[in-house]
Amino acid sequence: MAKRKLNLAVLISGRGSNLQALIDATKDPDFPAQIAVVISNVPDAKGLDKAGSHGIASVVINHHKFETRQDFENALSDSLTNYPVDLICLAGFMRILGSDFIRRWPEKIINIHPSLLPAYKGLNTHERVLQDGQKETGCTVHYVTPELDSGAPIIQKRVSVYPDDTPESLAARVLEQEHEAYPEAIRIWAEKHGEAQS
Ligand code: GRF
């Protein structure tokens, strides 16, 4: 039985290279998902141009315009319900989402994080990996749960750390793996949760 494509909402705050990797993945007819909407909390996020140049709908929900996180997240929910969203993909989305919002989408929010979780939750992962003299790091796509960077991993990719690495050189190598990992994670998610089309 043919499966319908899953509809993704991709949430960004900046450059959007992971968004671009997802856009590229959707060009493959066998990829199980399409992007229904890109939402940015930053009005001039570069990733918005990437959505626009591929004819993908985009929405800006500027968190500065809301008095409380709850108000921002209500606007985000309202916006998401305007689109046929099966899965919310956080791709460099730099807002922490509250537990009420997360519980509205059980197992339907995933995130990419530039470390081998549970190691190095939070920000500045590459700096901390280098300070600690780690020989290996990587990236993780994981389910989003109310506790930051703590949901079950869907996929991880490993990256060697070289003695002459800087945070920037390491970030660049990890980013290459992120671009492989995110589409793979969506394939895995679709296998587990995708519905057959009647
Ligand atoms: C990525 O390194 C991602 O892991 C982290 O933020 C960065 C976003 O990069 N959460 P981009 O906007 O996808 O280029």
mmCIF file of C-alpha atoms and ligand atoms in Angstrom:
data_model
loop_
_atom_site.group_PDB
_atom_site.id
_atom_site.type_symbol
_atom_site.label_atom_id
_atom_site.label_comp_id
_atom_site.label_asym_id
_atom_site.label_seq_id
_atom_site.Cartn_x
_atom_site.Cartn_y
_atom_site.Cartn_z
ATOM 1 C CA MET A 1 0.000 0.000 0.000
ATOM 2 C CA ALA A 2 1.332 3.450 -0.896
ATOM 3 C CA LYS A 3 2.179 5.689 2.007
ATOM 4 C CA ARG A 4 1.278 9.343 1.950
ATOM 5 C CA LYS A 5 4.092 11.813 2.504
ATOM 6 C CA LEU A 6 4.451 13.120 6.012
ATOM 7 C CA ASN A 7 4.117 16.872 6.369
ATOM 8 C CA LEU A 8 6.920 18.568 8.216
ATOM 9 C CA ALA A 9 7.024 21.903 9.989
ATOM 10 C CA VAL A 10 10.659 22.990 10.213
ATOM 11 C CA LEU A 11 11.385 25.523 12.972
ATOM 12 C CA ILE A 12 14.481 27.658 12.579
ATOM 13 C CA SER A 13 16.181 30.704 14.081
ATOM 14 C CA GLY A 14 19.149 31.302 11.790
ATOM 15 C CA ARG A 15 21.272 30.075 8.925
ATOM 16 C CA GLY A 16 19.119 27.098 8.016
ATOM 17 C CA SER A 17 21.740 24.662 6.719
ATOM 18 C CA ASN A 18 19.849 21.754 8.266
ATOM 19 C CA LEU A 19 16.674 23.109 6.662
ATOM 20 C CA GLN A 20 18.550 23.073 3.345
ATOM 21 C CA ALA A 21 19.569 19.450 3.923
ATOM 22 C CA LEU A 22 15.917 18.583 4.495
ATOM 23 C CA ILE A 23 14.834 20.509 1.401
ATOM 24 C CA ASP A 24 17.449 18.581 -0.610
ATOM 25 C CA ALA A 25 16.271 15.275 0.855
ATOM 26 C CA THR A 26 12.675 15.978 -0.169
ATOM 27 C CA LYS A 27 13.789 16.141 -3.815
ATOM 28 C CA ASP A 28 14.213 12.360 -3.662
ATOM 29 C CA PRO A 29 10.848 10.883 -4.688
ATOM 30 C CA ASP A 30 11.381 8.062 -2.183
ATOM 31 C CA PHE A 31 11.836 10.425 0.757
ATOM 32 C CA PRO A 32 8.826 9.909 3.047
ATOM 33 C CA ALA A 33 8.184 13.572 3.865
ATOM 34 C CA GLN A 34 7.607 17.017 2.425
ATOM 35 C CA ILE A 35 7.962 20.416 4.080
ATOM 36 C CA ALA A 36 4.577 22.031 4.706
ATOM 37 C CA VAL A 37 5.882 25.145 6.426
ATOM 38 C CA VAL A 38 9.024 26.767 7.794
ATOM 39 C CA ILE A 39 8.563 28.837 10.940
ATOM 40 C CA SER A 40 11.182 31.227 12.269
ATOM 41 C CA ASN A 41 11.162 33.154 15.526
ATOM 42 C CA VAL A 42 13.773 35.511 14.013
ATOM 43 C CA PRO A 43 12.454 37.835 11.290
ATOM 44 C CA ASP A 44 15.695 38.039 9.287
ATOM 45 C CA ALA A 45 16.807 34.408 9.663
ATOM 46 C CA LYS A 46 18.764 33.389 6.547
ATOM 47 C CA GLY A 47 16.866 30.111 6.435
ATOM 48 C CA LEU A 48 13.721 32.012 5.451
ATOM 49 C CA ASP A 49 15.358 32.844 2.101
ATOM 50 C CA LYS A 50 16.030 29.142 1.559
ATOM 51 C CA ALA A 51 12.345 28.347 2.126
ATOM 52 C CA GLY A 52 11.304 31.176 -0.190
ATOM 53 C CA SER A 53 13.618 30.176 -3.004
ATOM 54 C CA HIS A 54 12.124 26.671 -2.940
ATOM 55 C CA GLY A 55 8.515 27.874 -2.873
ATOM 56 C CA ILE A 56 7.950 26.643 0.682
ATOM 57 C CA ALA A 57 5.485 28.544 2.872
ATOM 58 C CA SER A 58 7.121 30.389 5.729
ATOM 59 C CA VAL A 59 5.887 32.216 8.798
ATOM 60 C CA VAL A 60 7.686 34.522 11.225
ATOM 61 C CA ILE A 61 6.593 34.449 14.842
ATOM 62 C CA ASN A 62 8.865 36.950 16.530
ATOM 63 C CA HIS A 63 9.130 35.992 20.191
ATOM 64 C CA HIS A 64 10.000 39.597 21.108
ATOM 65 C CA LYS A 65 6.450 40.572 20.234
ATOM 66 C CA PHE A 66 4.938 38.420 22.977
ATOM 67 C CA GLU A 67 4.895 39.225 26.669
ATOM 68 C CA THR A 68 5.164 35.651 27.864
ATOM 69 C CA ARG A 69 6.510 32.362 26.567
ATOM 70 C CA GLN A 70 2.986 31.019 26.830
ATOM 71 C CA ASP A 71 1.698 33.719 24.460
ATOM 72 C CA PHE A 72 4.500 32.982 22.000
ATOM 73 C CA GLU A 73 3.818 29.254 22.124
ATOM 74 C CA ASN A 74 0.078 29.794 21.686
ATOM 75 C CA ALA A 75 0.829 31.761 18.526
ATOM 76 C CA LEU A 76 3.173 28.987 17.403
ATOM 77 C CA SER A 77 0.471 26.363 17.998
ATOM 78 C CA ASP A 78 -2.110 28.444 16.132
ATOM 79 C CA SER A 79 0.252 28.778 13.213
ATOM 80 C CA LEU A 80 1.048 25.060 13.165
ATOM 81 C CA THR A 81 -2.615 24.159 13.066
ATOM 82 C CA ASN A 82 -2.965 26.157 9.837
ATOM 83 C CA TYR A 83 -0.866 23.490 8.117
ATOM 84 C CA PRO A 84 -1.224 19.720 7.889
ATOM 85 C CA VAL A 85 1.689 18.998 10.233
ATOM 86 C CA ASP A 86 2.648 15.429 11.171
ATOM 87 C CA LEU A 87 6.101 16.145 12.584
ATOM 88 C CA ILE A 88 7.799 19.267 13.948
ATOM 89 C CA CYS A 89 11.528 19.408 13.191
ATOM 90 C CA LEU A 90 13.579 21.828 15.264
ATOM 91 C CA ALA A 91 16.555 22.792 13.122
ATOM 92 C CA GLY A 92 18.645 25.393 14.897
ATOM 93 C CA PHE A 93 15.532 26.734 16.646
ATOM 94 C CA MET A 94 16.945 28.691 19.566
ATOM 95 C CA ARG A 95 13.920 28.878 21.860
ATOM 96 C CA ILE A 96 13.257 26.465 24.677
ATOM 97 C CA LEU A 97 9.729 25.110 24.352
ATOM 98 C CA GLY A 98 7.565 24.723 27.447
ATOM 99 C CA SER A 99 6.137 21.440 28.626
ATOM 100 C CA ASP A 100 2.535 22.405 27.741
ATOM 101 C CA PHE A 101 3.533 22.957 24.137
ATOM 102 C CA ILE A 102 5.619 19.775 23.993
ATOM 103 C CA ARG A 103 2.840 17.654 25.494
ATOM 104 C CA ARG A 104 0.481 18.863 22.776
ATOM 105 C CA TRP A 105 2.658 17.022 20.224
ATOM 106 C CA PRO A 106 3.653 13.712 21.835
ATOM 107 C CA GLU A 107 6.578 12.075 19.981
ATOM 108 C CA LYS A 108 5.974 14.587 17.194
ATOM 109 C CA ILE A 109 8.740 17.077 17.927
ATOM 110 C CA ILE A 110 12.336 16.203 17.118
ATOM 111 C CA ASN A 111 15.528 18.224 17.403
ATOM 112 C CA ILE A 112 19.094 18.099 16.140
ATOM 113 C CA HIS A 113 21.838 18.707 18.674
ATOM 114 C CA PRO A 114 25.573 19.016 17.931
ATOM 115 C CA SER A 115 26.898 16.456 20.423
ATOM 116 C CA LEU A 116 26.599 12.787 21.275
ATOM 117 C CA LEU A 117 23.802 13.172 23.802
ATOM 118 C CA PRO A 118 23.517 12.691 26.725
ATOM 119 C CA ALA A 119 26.999 14.254 26.673
ATOM 120 C CA TYR A 120 27.159 18.023 26.232
ATOM 121 C CA LYS A 121 23.586 19.166 26.497
ATOM 122 C CA GLY A 122 22.987 22.879 26.003
ATOM 123 C CA LEU A 123 25.075 25.470 24.179
ATOM 124 C CA ASN A 124 28.753 25.763 23.138
ATOM 125 C CA THR A 125 29.136 22.028 22.732
ATOM 126 C CA HIS A 126 32.260 22.127 20.546
ATOM 127 C CA GLU A 127 34.152 24.459 22.901
ATOM 128 C CA ARG A 128 33.398 22.154 25.830
ATOM 129 C CA VAL A 129 34.337 19.000 23.892
ATOM 130 C CA LEU A 130 37.735 20.568 23.066
ATOM 131 C CA GLN A 131 38.296 21.846 26.606
ATOM 132 C CA ASP A 132 37.688 18.344 27.920
ATOM 133 C CA GLY A 133 40.146 16.797 25.462
ATOM 134 C CA GLN A 134 37.554 14.437 23.985
ATOM 135 C CA LYS A 135 38.654 12.269 21.075
ATOM 136 C CA GLU A 136 35.182 11.916 19.656
ATOM 137 C CA THR A 137 32.000 13.936 19.350
ATOM 138 C CA GLY A 138 29.122 14.018 16.908
ATOM 139 C CA CYS A 139 25.469 14.883 16.608
ATOM 140 C CA THR A 140 22.141 13.494 17.752
ATOM 141 C CA VAL A 141 18.606 13.730 16.419
ATOM 142 C CA HIS A 142 16.286 13.083 19.347
ATOM 143 C CA TYR A 143 12.704 13.353 20.501
ATOM 144 C CA VAL A 144 11.935 16.583 22.321
ATOM 145 C CA THR A 145 10.688 16.165 25.860
ATOM 146 C CA PRO A 146 10.166 18.800 28.560
ATOM 147 C CA GLU A 147 13.695 18.263 29.903
ATOM 148 C CA LEU A 148 16.234 20.032 27.680
ATOM 149 C CA ASP A 149 18.162 17.802 25.217
ATOM 150 C CA SER A 150 17.072 14.684 27.098
ATOM 151 C CA GLY A 151 14.573 12.830 24.888
ATOM 152 C CA ALA A 152 15.351 9.442 23.373
ATOM 153 C CA PRO A 153 17.825 9.550 20.492
ATOM 154 C CA ILE A 154 16.627 8.556 16.999
ATOM 155 C CA ILE A 155 20.052 8.576 15.363
ATOM 156 C CA GLN A 156 23.607 9.625 16.199
ATOM 157 C CA LYS A 157 26.619 10.252 13.953
ATOM 158 C CA ARG A 158 30.143 10.159 15.334
ATOM 159 C CA VAL A 159 32.966 12.561 14.414
ATOM 160 C CA SER A 160 36.642 12.274 15.406
ATOM 161 C CA VAL A 161 38.221 15.222 17.177
ATOM 162 C CA TYR A 162 41.680 16.124 15.828
ATOM 163 C CA PRO A 163 44.474 17.644 17.950
ATOM 164 C CA ASP A 164 44.501 20.861 15.917
ATOM 165 C CA ASP A 165 40.719 21.298 15.887
ATOM 166 C CA THR A 166 39.182 24.645 16.755
ATOM 167 C CA PRO A 167 35.524 25.040 17.742
ATOM 168 C CA GLU A 168 34.926 26.247 14.193
ATOM 169 C CA SER A 169 36.671 23.362 12.400
ATOM 170 C CA LEU A 170 34.928 20.848 14.633
ATOM 171 C CA ALA A 171 31.550 22.544 14.146
ATOM 172 C CA ALA A 172 32.001 22.344 10.375
ATOM 173 C CA ARG A 173 32.735 18.599 10.435
ATOM 174 C CA VAL A 174 29.888 17.898 12.832
ATOM 175 C CA LEU A 175 27.567 19.976 10.655
ATOM 176 C CA GLU A 176 28.326 17.762 7.639
ATOM 177 C CA GLN A 177 27.147 14.805 9.703
ATOM 178 C CA GLU A 178 24.078 16.717 10.909
ATOM 179 C CA HIS A 179 23.046 17.126 7.282
ATOM 180 C CA GLU A 180 23.209 13.340 6.831
ATOM 181 C CA ALA A 181 21.587 12.573 10.166
ATOM 182 C CA TYR A 182 18.449 14.708 9.930
ATOM 183 C CA PRO A 183 17.010 13.176 6.753
ATOM 184 C CA GLU A 184 17.909 9.694 8.052
ATOM 185 C CA ALA A 185 16.128 10.419 11.329
ATOM 186 C CA ILE A 186 12.999 11.423 9.426
ATOM 187 C CA ARG A 187 13.110 8.177 7.462
ATOM 188 C CA ILE A 188 13.367 6.280 10.746
ATOM 189 C CA TRP A 189 10.545 8.317 12.300
ATOM 190 C CA ALA A 190 8.364 7.701 9.233
ATOM 191 C CA GLU A 191 8.966 3.948 9.427
ATOM 192 C CA LYS A 192 7.816 3.986 13.018
ATOM 193 C CA HIS A 193 4.947 6.480 12.903
ATOM 194 C CA GLY A 194 3.989 6.979 9.242
ATOM 195 C CA GLU A 195 0.476 6.042 8.253
ATOM 196 C CA ALA A 196 -0.446 3.993 5.227
ATOM 197 C CA GLN A 197 -2.672 5.814 2.782
ATOM 198 C CA SER A 198 -5.920 4.087 1.974
HETATM 199 C C1 GRF B 1 23.226 23.218 14.259
HETATM 200 O O1 GRF B 1 24.558 22.967 14.630
HETATM 201 C C2 GRF B 1 22.277 22.493 15.174
HETATM 202 O O2 GRF B 1 22.768 21.273 15.628
HETATM 203 C C3 GRF B 1 22.177 23.459 16.325
HETATM 204 O O3 GRF B 1 22.160 24.731 15.727
HETATM 205 C C4 GRF B 1 22.849 24.672 14.486
HETATM 206 C C5 GRF B 1 21.892 25.171 13.445
HETATM 207 O O4 GRF B 1 22.498 25.297 12.184
HETATM 208 N N1 GRF B 1 21.021 23.166 17.128
HETATM 209 P P1 GRF B 1 21.628 25.590 10.894
HETATM 210 O O5 GRF B 1 20.773 26.824 11.194
HETATM 211 O O6 GRF B 1 20.793 24.382 10.611
HETATM 212 O O7 GRF B 1 22.621 25.875 9.807
#
